[in-house]
XYZ file of C-alpha atoms in Angstrom:
743
model
C 36.092 -21.484 -105.635
C 36.393 -24.675 -103.616
C 34.157 -27.468 -104.904
C 32.401 -28.996 -101.915
C 30.434 -31.493 -103.974
C 33.181 -34.093 -103.637
C 33.156 -33.832 -99.861
C 31.334 -36.101 -97.524
C 28.104 -34.436 -96.330
C 27.292 -34.805 -92.626
C 24.029 -33.566 -91.186
C 24.886 -32.218 -87.725
C 22.082 -31.956 -85.222
C 23.000 -30.031 -82.056
C 22.762 -27.079 -79.750
C 25.051 -24.088 -80.211
C 25.221 -21.146 -77.740
C 23.242 -19.728 -76.155
C 23.143 -21.130 -73.500
C 26.867 -21.448 -72.880
C 27.895 -24.929 -71.722
C 30.510 -27.473 -72.852
C 28.450 -29.378 -75.419
C 27.102 -26.295 -77.141
C 30.542 -24.686 -77.301
C 32.132 -27.831 -78.751
C 29.482 -28.280 -81.424
C 30.014 -24.641 -82.380
C 33.745 -25.212 -82.500
C 33.292 -28.290 -84.671
C 31.027 -26.390 -87.099
C 33.615 -23.587 -87.483
C 36.353 -26.069 -88.473
C 37.873 -26.215 -91.954
C 37.691 -29.743 -93.297
C 39.485 -31.260 -96.263
C 36.985 -34.103 -96.686
C 33.735 -32.985 -95.031
C 30.882 -30.594 -95.524
C 28.950 -30.096 -92.256
C 25.289 -29.128 -92.544
C 23.860 -27.847 -89.294
C 20.325 -28.189 -87.975
C 20.257 -26.299 -84.681
C 18.567 -27.561 -81.590
C 17.032 -24.614 -79.678
C 15.200 -26.198 -76.788
C 16.958 -24.032 -74.179
C 18.045 -20.376 -74.260
C 19.074 -20.116 -70.613
C 21.130 -22.501 -68.512
C 18.270 -23.108 -66.059
C 16.059 -24.409 -68.923
C 18.481 -27.248 -69.873
C 16.998 -30.685 -69.156
C 13.652 -29.344 -67.991
C 10.174 -29.862 -69.470
C 8.184 -26.999 -70.972
C 5.093 -27.034 -73.235
C 6.845 -24.887 -75.818
C 9.510 -27.574 -76.190
C 6.921 -29.979 -77.655
C 6.341 -27.588 -80.560
C 10.088 -27.133 -80.949
C 10.491 -30.909 -81.069
C 8.133 -31.214 -84.050
C 9.776 -28.306 -85.751
C 13.214 -29.839 -85.258
C 12.147 -33.189 -86.706
C 10.663 -31.400 -89.736
C 13.843 -29.322 -90.242
C 16.073 -32.402 -90.030
C 14.091 -34.334 -92.627
C 13.778 -31.321 -94.888
C 17.539 -30.755 -94.721
C 18.299 -34.436 -95.196
C 16.573 -34.453 -98.579
C 17.619 -30.977 -99.744
C 21.291 -31.603 -98.899
C 21.353 -35.344 -99.788
C 23.393 -35.935 -96.614
C 23.412 -39.666 -95.792
C 25.270 -39.549 -92.499
C 23.674 -38.260 -89.266
C 25.738 -36.769 -86.478
C 23.830 -36.649 -83.184
C 24.883 -35.806 -79.568
C 22.852 -38.036 -77.236
C 21.461 -36.912 -73.920
C 23.031 -37.512 -70.533
C 21.171 -39.116 -67.610
C 18.157 -36.760 -67.407
C 14.848 -38.434 -68.376
C 13.337 -35.507 -70.341
C 16.256 -35.157 -72.833
C 16.335 -38.947 -73.282
C 12.601 -39.013 -74.136
C 13.278 -36.146 -76.547
C 16.064 -38.194 -78.179
C 13.826 -41.238 -78.499
C 11.187 -39.207 -80.325
C 13.758 -37.630 -82.655
C 15.882 -40.689 -83.385
C 13.016 -43.130 -83.907
C 11.601 -40.744 -86.486
C 14.751 -39.702 -88.394
C 17.240 -42.550 -88.245
C 15.460 -44.657 -90.916
C 16.237 -41.850 -93.425
C 20.012 -42.020 -92.908
C 22.374 -44.757 -93.977
C 24.889 -44.061 -91.229
C 24.486 -42.689 -87.670
C 27.353 -41.296 -85.570
C 26.755 -40.574 -81.896
C 29.105 -38.080 -80.223
C 28.875 -38.356 -76.432
C 29.512 -34.863 -75.104
C 27.422 -35.669 -72.001
C 27.911 -38.679 -69.785
C 25.276 -40.663 -67.883
C 23.146 -42.212 -70.596
C 23.480 -45.645 -69.002
C 22.167 -44.246 -65.703
C 19.400 -42.504 -67.611
C 18.364 -45.766 -69.219
C 17.905 -47.309 -65.746
C 15.702 -44.357 -64.737
C 13.165 -44.505 -67.574
C 9.989 -46.670 -67.201
C 10.427 -50.234 -68.420
C 7.694 -49.781 -70.979
C 9.843 -47.205 -72.788
C 13.065 -49.260 -72.843
C 12.265 -51.035 -76.125
C 11.845 -47.577 -77.714
C 15.201 -46.557 -76.138
C 16.870 -49.492 -77.859
C 15.113 -48.751 -81.143
C 16.346 -45.148 -81.007
C 19.925 -45.703 -79.930
C 20.776 -49.228 -81.057
C 23.723 -50.114 -83.260
C 25.083 -46.744 -84.356
C 27.873 -46.905 -86.934
C 30.299 -45.133 -84.645
C 30.321 -43.890 -81.048
C 32.656 -40.974 -80.501
C 33.653 -40.875 -76.857
C 35.825 -38.121 -75.469
C 37.706 -40.217 -72.938
C 38.610 -43.825 -72.188
C 37.587 -43.178 -68.631
C 33.920 -42.614 -69.447
C 31.401 -45.497 -69.103
C 31.644 -48.000 -72.041
C 28.512 -46.788 -73.763
C 29.478 -48.127 -77.187
C 29.285 -51.747 -75.990
C 25.899 -51.149 -74.358
C 24.538 -49.743 -77.615
C 26.307 -52.413 -79.715
C 28.054 -49.794 -81.799
C 29.820 -51.009 -84.901
C 32.802 -48.838 -84.022
C 34.133 -47.064 -80.951
C 36.514 -44.057 -81.200
C 38.057 -41.937 -78.439
C 38.174 -38.347 -79.625
C 39.211 -35.705 -77.093
C 37.911 -32.148 -77.403
C 40.004 -29.255 -78.654
C 39.451 -25.509 -78.516
C 40.672 -22.362 -80.224
C 43.784 -21.146 -78.486
C 42.563 -18.291 -76.184
C 46.066 -17.577 -74.865
C 48.053 -16.781 -78.003
C 50.741 -14.295 -77.156
C 50.110 -14.511 -73.397
C 53.017 -15.484 -71.194
C 52.540 -15.786 -67.478
C 55.436 -14.050 -65.669
C 54.415 -13.783 -62.021
C 51.960 -14.756 -59.349
C 49.782 -12.494 -57.227
C 50.995 -11.701 -53.706
C 47.653 -13.066 -52.500
C 46.971 -16.176 -54.590
C 43.785 -15.972 -56.642
C 41.737 -19.180 -57.148
C 39.399 -19.334 -60.198
C 36.289 -21.456 -60.840
C 34.527 -21.177 -64.213
C 31.342 -23.019 -65.100
C 27.634 -23.342 -64.444
C 27.257 -22.360 -60.769
C 25.403 -25.335 -59.331
C 25.958 -27.777 -56.522
C 26.976 -30.738 -58.715
C 29.700 -28.635 -60.354
C 31.326 -28.760 -56.918
C 30.602 -25.154 -55.914
C 29.477 -25.944 -52.366
C 32.409 -28.317 -51.976
C 34.706 -25.474 -53.083
C 33.058 -22.985 -50.652
C 33.422 -25.474 -47.780
C 37.078 -25.954 -48.709
C 37.496 -22.172 -48.698
C 36.145 -22.097 -45.128
C 38.780 -24.699 -44.159
C 41.467 -22.570 -45.784
C 40.203 -19.541 -43.930
C 40.382 -21.425 -40.592
C 44.052 -22.125 -41.343
C 44.671 -18.379 -41.820
C 45.824 -18.884 -45.466
C 45.764 -15.858 -47.725
C 43.683 -16.352 -50.872
C 40.851 -14.958 -53.022
C 38.200 -17.141 -54.727
C 36.673 -15.898 -57.999
C 33.585 -17.793 -59.141
C 32.681 -17.102 -62.767
C 29.436 -18.411 -64.231
C 25.659 -18.268 -64.240
C 23.730 -19.630 -61.266
C 21.674 -22.636 -62.458
C 18.762 -21.873 -60.074
C 17.732 -19.003 -57.796
C 17.453 -21.425 -54.881
C 21.097 -22.449 -55.230
C 22.163 -18.818 -55.572
C 20.489 -18.062 -52.219
C 22.136 -21.119 -50.629
C 25.609 -20.252 -51.886
C 25.455 -16.550 -50.961
C 24.017 -17.479 -47.521
C 26.918 -19.873 -46.904
C 29.438 -17.220 -47.843
C 27.825 -14.755 -45.487
C 27.424 -17.088 -42.513
C 30.999 -18.382 -42.808
C 32.623 -14.932 -43.000
C 33.838 -15.479 -46.564
C 32.502 -12.151 -47.884
C 35.938 -10.645 -48.412
C 37.296 -13.911 -49.830
C 34.703 -15.015 -52.373
C 33.451 -12.999 -55.368
C 30.565 -14.177 -57.641
C 31.333 -12.511 -61.025
C 28.333 -13.895 -62.954
C 28.551 -15.075 -66.548
C 31.665 -13.736 -68.335
C 32.139 -14.249 -72.072
C 34.847 -13.475 -74.580
C 37.669 -11.208 -73.526
C 36.129 -10.700 -70.070
C 36.377 -14.417 -69.476
C 39.931 -14.739 -70.794
C 41.040 -11.900 -68.533
C 39.917 -13.957 -65.535
C 42.227 -16.784 -66.635
C 45.062 -14.307 -67.043
C 44.838 -12.620 -63.618
C 44.196 -15.692 -61.444
C 46.869 -18.059 -60.220
C 45.114 -21.420 -59.620
C 42.194 -23.068 -61.354
C 39.763 -25.231 -59.349
C 37.009 -27.405 -60.823
C 35.694 -29.953 -58.260
C 32.846 -31.217 -60.368
C 30.705 -34.284 -59.826
C 28.009 -33.167 -62.285
C 26.014 -36.198 -63.422
C 26.324 -35.299 -67.159
C 29.960 -34.171 -66.909
C 32.205 -35.856 -69.376
C 35.110 -33.637 -70.408
C 35.342 -30.236 -68.693
C 36.286 -27.756 -71.402
C 37.180 -25.224 -68.701
C 40.042 -27.529 -67.647
C 41.426 -27.285 -71.161
C 41.037 -23.504 -71.091
C 42.982 -23.422 -67.795
C 45.814 -25.477 -69.369
C 45.978 -23.064 -72.274
C 46.681 -20.235 -69.848
C 49.260 -22.355 -67.992
C 47.291 -22.401 -64.732
C 48.010 -25.139 -62.176
C 44.771 -27.043 -61.671
C 42.939 -28.809 -58.864
C 40.211 -30.909 -60.346
C 38.050 -33.674 -58.941
C 38.710 -37.296 -59.933
C 35.379 -37.327 -61.805
C 34.997 -38.853 -65.237
C 37.537 -37.556 -67.802
C 39.046 -34.942 -65.480
C 41.941 -37.266 -64.662
C 42.585 -37.717 -68.381
C 43.054 -33.980 -68.771
C 44.839 -33.234 -65.508
C 47.708 -35.580 -64.706
C 48.900 -35.518 -61.091
C 51.417 -34.102 -60.157
C 52.565 -32.704 -63.513
C 49.582 -30.429 -64.077
C 48.238 -30.045 -60.514
C 46.107 -32.307 -58.365
C 43.045 -34.570 -58.554
C 40.912 -34.356 -55.402
C 38.318 -36.842 -54.339
C 34.859 -35.809 -55.603
C 32.471 -34.323 -53.028
C 35.326 -34.194 -50.460
C 35.861 -30.603 -49.300
C 38.595 -31.619 -46.843
C 40.675 -33.316 -49.568
C 40.053 -30.413 -51.881
C 41.315 -27.984 -49.216
C 44.490 -30.094 -48.803
C 45.203 -29.918 -52.553
C 44.465 -26.203 -52.742
C 46.657 -25.575 -49.684
C 49.562 -27.392 -51.434
C 49.386 -24.924 -54.315
C 48.785 -21.891 -52.085
C 51.878 -22.791 -50.055
C 53.980 -23.609 -53.134
C 56.597 -20.819 -53.313
C 57.036 -21.070 -57.091
C 54.182 -22.023 -59.474
C 56.231 -21.280 -62.607
C 57.044 -24.977 -63.410
C 53.342 -25.505 -64.069
C 53.066 -22.620 -66.501
C 55.147 -24.124 -69.309
C 54.177 -27.769 -68.602
C 50.429 -27.024 -68.706
C 50.703 -24.790 -71.698
C 52.576 -27.561 -73.574
C 49.988 -30.155 -72.589
C 47.329 -27.911 -74.212
C 49.219 -27.315 -77.428
C 50.165 -30.990 -77.738
C 46.647 -32.378 -77.220
C 43.728 -30.007 -77.082
C 43.880 -27.411 -79.909
C 41.152 -26.952 -82.450
C 43.466 -28.024 -85.231
C 43.948 -31.456 -83.661
C 40.244 -31.770 -82.866
C 39.173 -30.853 -86.429
C 41.697 -33.297 -87.939
C 40.356 -36.059 -85.721
C 36.750 -35.250 -86.733
C 37.726 -35.096 -90.417
C 39.427 -38.489 -90.237
C 36.635 -40.234 -88.315
C 33.752 -38.841 -90.342
C 35.556 -39.563 -93.628
C 35.997 -43.109 -92.409
C 32.264 -43.445 -91.955
C 31.711 -42.251 -95.483
C 34.377 -44.644 -96.725
C 32.378 -47.446 -95.159
C 29.338 -46.234 -97.032
C 31.250 -46.438 -100.382
C 32.384 -49.970 -99.567
C 28.873 -51.308 -99.718
C 29.547 -52.978 -103.110
C 32.862 -54.530 -102.156
C 33.365 -58.167 -101.264
C 32.761 -58.776 -97.589
C 35.027 -60.539 -95.103
C 33.546 -61.582 -91.788
C 36.108 -60.777 -89.085
C 35.587 -62.667 -85.823
C 37.639 -61.334 -82.981
C 37.981 -59.599 -79.627
C 38.514 -55.797 -79.494
C 39.246 -53.898 -76.295
C 38.340 -54.213 -73.527
C 40.285 -56.028 -72.192
C 43.486 -54.508 -73.477
C 45.957 -57.064 -74.805
C 47.961 -57.462 -77.993
C 45.469 -59.528 -79.993
C 42.518 -57.286 -79.169
C 44.508 -54.143 -79.988
C 45.693 -55.510 -83.297
C 42.246 -56.638 -84.419
C 40.960 -53.156 -83.558
C 43.843 -51.688 -85.549
C 43.128 -53.930 -88.520
C 39.445 -52.996 -88.539
C 40.386 -49.300 -88.846
C 42.251 -49.880 -92.089
C 41.073 -48.803 -95.533
C 41.410 -51.720 -97.955
C 41.075 -51.932 -101.722
C 40.233 -55.652 -101.743
C 37.601 -56.163 -99.065
C 35.035 -54.591 -96.757
C 35.549 -55.925 -93.267
C 32.404 -56.846 -91.273
C 33.231 -57.282 -87.608
C 31.546 -59.868 -85.353
C 32.951 -59.116 -81.892
C 33.938 -61.823 -79.486
C 32.977 -60.686 -75.977
C 33.890 -63.586 -73.766
C 36.171 -61.463 -71.536
C 35.800 -57.874 -70.358
C 38.738 -58.028 -67.885
C 42.233 -59.392 -68.286
C 41.711 -61.972 -65.493
C 38.801 -63.502 -67.391
C 40.861 -64.367 -70.466
C 41.238 -68.124 -71.030
C 38.994 -69.076 -68.089
C 35.671 -70.915 -67.994
C 32.412 -69.447 -66.740
C 28.772 -70.435 -67.236
C 28.057 -67.024 -68.824
C 30.566 -67.812 -71.580
C 28.463 -70.766 -72.712
C 25.581 -68.402 -73.539
C 27.984 -65.968 -75.156
C 29.343 -68.852 -77.259
C 25.897 -69.609 -78.593
C 25.228 -65.925 -79.302
C 28.530 -65.553 -81.173
C 27.791 -68.507 -83.442
C 24.350 -67.106 -84.276
C 25.871 -63.650 -84.954
C 28.514 -65.087 -87.264
C 25.951 -67.003 -89.290
C 23.597 -64.002 -89.368
C 26.406 -61.707 -90.582
C 27.351 -64.289 -93.231
C 23.804 -64.331 -94.610
C 23.072 -60.596 -94.197
C 26.271 -59.433 -95.917
C 26.560 -62.322 -98.412
C 30.118 -62.803 -97.279
C 31.880 -65.891 -98.469
C 35.154 -65.463 -96.539
C 35.857 -65.826 -92.793
C 38.735 -64.298 -90.816
C 39.408 -66.044 -87.496
C 42.194 -65.673 -84.867
C 42.795 -69.120 -83.422
C 43.517 -69.678 -79.729
C 46.956 -70.140 -78.178
C 48.060 -72.990 -75.986
C 45.199 -72.977 -73.433
C 42.694 -75.850 -73.553
C 39.477 -73.889 -72.821
C 39.900 -71.393 -75.705
C 40.832 -74.261 -78.039
C 37.602 -76.065 -77.084
C 35.727 -72.846 -77.734
C 37.317 -72.579 -81.190
C 36.441 -76.153 -82.027
C 32.740 -75.528 -81.367
C 32.695 -72.198 -83.198
C 34.590 -73.368 -86.262
C 32.679 -76.661 -86.582
C 29.374 -74.676 -86.504
C 30.427 -71.860 -88.853
C 33.150 -72.961 -91.343
C 30.655 -74.878 -93.447
C 28.955 -71.564 -94.371
C 32.103 -70.020 -95.863
C 34.028 -70.776 -99.071
C 37.324 -69.376 -97.833
C 38.869 -69.298 -94.314
C 41.801 -67.109 -93.175
C 43.472 -67.928 -89.845
C 45.505 -65.082 -88.346
C 47.748 -66.380 -85.544
C 48.050 -63.521 -83.060
C 48.710 -66.063 -80.260
C 51.312 -68.834 -80.262
C 51.084 -72.212 -78.620
C 48.312 -73.943 -80.596
C 50.508 -76.980 -81.269
C 51.258 -77.274 -77.551
C 47.550 -76.868 -76.882
C 46.746 -79.692 -79.253
C 49.085 -81.974 -77.385
C 47.290 -81.190 -74.130
C 43.857 -82.155 -75.524
C 42.243 -85.505 -74.538
C 42.652 -87.994 -77.379
C 38.911 -87.970 -77.913
C 38.959 -84.314 -78.901
C 41.922 -84.415 -81.317
C 39.838 -85.616 -84.352
C 37.441 -82.703 -83.697
C 40.412 -80.313 -83.453
C 41.646 -81.415 -86.898
C 38.144 -81.144 -88.361
C 37.762 -77.627 -87.006
C 41.193 -76.263 -87.918
C 42.186 -78.385 -90.934
C 43.330 -76.927 -94.260
C 42.540 -73.180 -94.100
C 42.930 -71.305 -97.361
C 45.478 -68.946 -95.791
C 47.458 -69.007 -92.548
C 48.945 -65.694 -91.456
C 51.701 -65.707 -88.830
C 53.515 -62.754 -87.343
C 57.116 -63.811 -87.590
C 59.583 -66.447 -88.728
C 60.089 -67.460 -85.092
C 56.476 -68.573 -84.598
C 56.005 -72.337 -84.648
C 55.205 -73.848 -88.070
C 51.453 -73.555 -87.685
C 50.657 -73.400 -91.377
C 52.374 -76.741 -91.966
C 50.780 -78.264 -88.887
C 47.285 -77.395 -90.107
C 48.087 -78.175 -93.756
C 47.227 -74.663 -94.852
C 46.869 -74.113 -98.658
C 48.949 -70.911 -98.404
C 50.869 -69.016 -95.727
C 52.003 -65.425 -95.223
C 54.144 -63.721 -92.632
C 52.663 -60.322 -91.695
C 54.364 -58.531 -88.751
C 52.129 -56.340 -86.627
C 52.054 -52.631 -87.279
C 50.799 -49.801 -85.017
C 49.795 -46.182 -85.240
C 52.702 -43.762 -84.715
C 51.845 -42.205 -81.345
C 55.367 -40.870 -81.007
C 55.274 -38.608 -84.023
C 57.109 -35.368 -83.216
C 58.734 -36.840 -80.081
C 62.524 -36.897 -79.953
C 64.537 -38.571 -77.217
C 67.354 -36.081 -76.733
C 69.172 -37.305 -73.633
C 69.276 -39.784 -70.736
C 69.502 -38.650 -67.079
C 71.700 -40.179 -64.432
C 68.711 -41.912 -62.768
C 67.123 -44.230 -65.313
C 63.427 -45.109 -65.348
C 62.790 -48.686 -66.462
C 59.352 -49.441 -67.883
C 57.363 -52.693 -68.185
C 53.958 -52.592 -69.786
C 51.596 -55.498 -70.269
C 49.430 -57.927 -68.362
C 50.977 -58.201 -64.880
C 51.418 -61.976 -64.637
C 54.434 -64.091 -63.707
C 54.878 -65.517 -67.209
C 55.284 -61.989 -68.632
C 58.484 -61.879 -66.538
C 57.335 -59.466 -63.855
C 58.852 -61.488 -60.974
C 62.145 -61.600 -62.914
C 62.085 -57.786 -63.208
C 61.544 -57.455 -59.474
C 64.380 -59.899 -58.771
C 66.645 -57.967 -61.143
C 65.641 -54.726 -59.304
C 66.979 -56.276 -56.087
C 70.323 -56.912 -57.819
C 70.502 -53.343 -59.169
C 69.627 -51.951 -55.746
C 72.369 -54.044 -54.066
C 74.864 -52.596 -56.536
C 73.912 -49.069 -55.486
C 72.509 -47.983 -58.852
C 70.094 -45.044 -59.191
C 66.981 -46.192 -60.985
C 63.230 -46.705 -60.734
C 60.852 -49.296 -62.239
C 57.327 -48.503 -63.505
C 55.100 -51.596 -63.940
C 52.075 -50.633 -66.026
C 49.220 -53.015 -66.527
C 46.397 -54.988 -64.859
C 47.132 -57.787 -62.418
C 45.541 -60.891 -63.913
C 45.227 -62.595 -60.491
C 44.690 -61.228 -56.986
C 47.091 -63.762 -55.525
C 49.875 -62.619 -57.804
C 49.175 -59.022 -56.947
C 49.533 -59.837 -53.204
C 52.712 -61.748 -53.914
C 54.285 -58.969 -56.037
C 53.513 -56.184 -53.600
C 54.799 -58.263 -50.667
C 58.012 -58.947 -52.617
C 58.498 -55.156 -53.101
C 57.914 -54.550 -49.369
C 60.087 -57.433 -48.179
C 62.985 -56.280 -50.407
C 62.708 -52.582 -49.546
C 61.790 -51.605 -53.069
C 59.168 -49.072 -52.142
C 59.979 -45.796 -53.803
C 61.859 -47.719 -56.538
C 59.108 -49.947 -57.956
C 55.679 -48.506 -58.786
C 52.641 -50.498 -59.843
C 50.691 -48.084 -62.084
C 47.667 -50.217 -62.983
C 46.151 -50.110 -66.433
C 46.970 -46.848 -68.295
C 45.650 -45.978 -71.716
C 45.629 -43.241 -74.293
C 47.649 -40.135 -73.659
C 48.675 -41.280 -70.167
C 50.238 -44.388 -71.717
C 52.157 -42.433 -74.335
C 53.406 -39.993 -71.710
C 54.802 -42.929 -69.684
C 56.755 -44.120 -72.739
C 58.139 -40.580 -73.223
C 59.206 -40.192 -69.550
C 60.872 -43.604 -69.144
C 64.237 -44.519 -70.623
C 64.594 -48.322 -70.914
C 61.913 -50.829 -71.791
C 62.166 -54.274 -70.120
C 59.950 -57.155 -71.286
C 61.366 -60.544 -70.122
C 58.325 -62.575 -71.210
C 58.000 -66.367 -71.388
C 54.194 -66.254 -71.701
C 52.962 -69.439 -73.405
C 50.658 -67.582 -75.873
C 53.189 -64.830 -76.693
C 53.642 -64.314 -80.409
C 54.718 -60.819 -81.446
C 54.313 -58.316 -78.562
C 52.718 -55.029 -79.603
C 54.319 -53.256 -76.603
C 57.737 -53.867 -78.130
C 56.630 -51.960 -81.232
C 55.365 -49.151 -79.055
C 58.730 -49.030 -77.283
C 60.537 -48.931 -80.646
C 58.330 -46.011 -81.805
C 59.301 -44.043 -78.726
C 63.034 -44.670 -79.287
C 63.358 -46.796 -76.139
C 66.328 -49.193 -75.792
C 64.955 -52.621 -74.974
C 65.873 -55.642 -72.830
C 63.837 -58.667 -73.903
C 63.941 -62.454 -73.764
C 64.666 -64.844 -76.617
C 61.017 -65.916 -76.640
C 58.876 -66.514 -79.721
C 58.757 -63.430 -81.967
C 60.726 -61.124 -79.648
C 64.135 -61.663 -81.391
C 62.553 -60.711 -84.693
C 61.748 -57.306 -83.243
C 64.793 -56.658 -81.103
C 68.304 -57.351 -82.413
C 71.823 -56.465 -81.186
C 71.376 -53.168 -83.019
C 68.656 -51.891 -80.748
C 68.743 -53.743 -77.434
C 69.775 -56.814 -75.503
C 68.245 -60.290 -75.788
C 68.571 -62.560 -72.716
C 67.544 -66.069 -71.795
C 64.108 -66.535 -70.230
C 63.632 -66.683 -66.443
C 67.101 -65.398 -65.609
C 67.039 -62.300 -63.360
C 70.832 -62.144 -63.291
C 71.118 -61.803 -67.063
C 68.311 -59.241 -67.050
C 70.196 -57.216 -64.394
C 73.460 -57.474 -66.370
C 71.785 -56.176 -69.508
C 70.160 -53.314 -67.626
C 73.492 -52.378 -66.012
C 75.188 -52.286 -69.448
C 72.513 -49.890 -70.668
C 72.297 -47.738 -67.559
C 76.059 -47.160 -67.484
C 76.454 -46.236 -71.120
C 74.522 -43.194 -72.365
C 76.236 -43.428 -75.746
C 74.901 -46.931 -76.188
C 71.454 -45.762 -75.098
C 71.467 -42.932 -77.609
C 72.585 -45.274 -80.415
C 69.852 -47.814 -79.624
C 67.262 -45.017 -79.350
C 68.053 -43.765 -82.845
C 68.099 -47.291 -84.319
C 64.794 -48.198 -82.705
C 62.898 -45.243 -84.080
C 64.289 -46.030 -87.499
C 63.407 -49.702 -87.240
C 59.827 -48.846 -86.264
C 59.361 -46.483 -89.247
C 60.862 -49.014 -91.652
C 58.994 -52.180 -90.592
C 56.106 -51.585 -88.108
C 53.871 -48.740 -89.124
C 50.164 -49.180 -89.862
C 50.781 -48.135 -93.478
C 53.003 -51.159 -94.043
C 50.695 -53.387 -91.993
C 47.581 -52.387 -93.945
C 49.386 -52.942 -97.263
C 50.298 -56.487 -96.169
C 46.784 -57.192 -94.891
C 45.321 -55.949 -98.145
C 47.556 -58.375 -100.049
C 46.196 -61.168 -97.884
C 42.622 -60.041 -98.602
C 43.367 -59.949 -102.323
C 44.618 -63.545 -102.155
C 41.658 -64.835 -100.163
C 39.101 -63.169 -102.545
C 40.924 -64.234 -105.701
C 40.446 -67.930 -104.918
């Protein structure tokens, strides 16, 4: 018999069906999972038995509230579970008040609290509650140990609640389509909607779109599966169908469960889910549609665009826009062959949204929370640093470091939050003065609270304002620590020192002088340890999670897709890429360029897009904006050459180059800072900075030689696995922590 006593015990509070809705289904799915490291102990919420009771007030719910609190506390002590899992409310006031009552009562009895945000809208709900209740809101929800969010595209609730950790954890479901293979479409295309039948799920938008399709004499049937949320809305919907002559087009099937529900997915041709539901976060029905290979038209609401990528999986229509929805549905109704969607959507489901993947993610995250519990007696290291947002190399690597499991220290994070957007980095604002004072207080408070004697700090690069910020912070905080570790994610500090007014240089030396350990990222970084007279130095290359596991780059097409990813600024070499694209176009080569990332300045965005227009590069060059998570990894998979001609003054050891290596991408890069340590003649081409002709020449050599591309692709994957994985990175960081605590 399996011994569960060694497993981490998690007390799970949450609704399971009935009623049937996304949150209840996902908590039930989570509870059914088999975990290597966890024992889940469930205390069931049962405030609502029908869908129309959800979020409403009833006298009987007061008694159920007291019963639930009693059951939670009873189970807490009988099971000895020290970690609480709780799914917070959405934007509705009554459920938020319920949460406040529950959490204020029970959280003091748990050492760790994990919030899993199945519903969205809590920020909006906070703004709705009376001001007198807001202190109680903060008391109930403040500073959880982890916020599990199901999409990057949901509101940044973890920062609002000051969560100690933020994790994106997409849902997964049992595969309902095992053995099913779609082989044909109906002569008259069948459109399926599944969900709670209410206005904010987009049902009226869908019915109005159906009327538009009818006016165009398009052949279709619309099957609406689900329970009406209210009788009033049922009357409204049925009346609209009748008045608009949709009676032979629209069928309301009511609630379907089990095999009856899966049969609806099998016999329909198109799935439509135009939700704008205020609590919508991650439509499980979209995942179910993918499992059955259905092409999908969803709204662009919340996480829907994470699940459905346009045009690979279908279309994203504007929320609340029946005309746009009709256009997207018409495109699929008129599509002569829907079969390309069948395999693509099925694969998207199996790659991302199965129960196995969901359970493994839960197992890993919850075990991590217990690991933190066991670290309470370890030596503490105060880690000061930015984590995303904004998304740039230093923030990503500090977040990666914080996720590590170390034998020699427990990391306590004090988050820098000077910048939330990429265009704010390195700039001055009055608000940052107040944030500076707050950060200093938080560092000193963490030092005293955790009895930490060691400080980890990532110094600025070559920009004067961040250096002045560092001087103030370090002068105010270093005196409280016995050991100081500087980790140089950015280069350029020596150049920055030379830019300072003479009056500030003595303060610079006082702030930065003689750290106990200086960690640089490569041999090519300037001699910062010697400049600061560090007592010891280490070189620790960055390492990243392997998001390309299982991916194999098998071939290269005739038309190559070139990818740039990073902050879209001139010094990252973006203009040089555009100029190289002009050269490639003039030579008649078939190619495209995807530029992924945020523009740091509006003026540069205007310049870049004008350059593309003036040089007839539309259709060749695409500005994708900031992409994250699975969308980002898909872009690496679908492109063929990575181009990163940086000469950015703070560049040290670009994380995007490691990501490109992991996805077996041949690389063209400049001979700038740590880039030549990552890319060699074995896996790409290194060119001089700010030279579009050399960039174009290198790209031409790659684009015209598939054999060379295949050789570089194989070498790059091998180089990543050998040098740049998180396992190797964490081992090196742990060695640094051992050194700093052995002093």
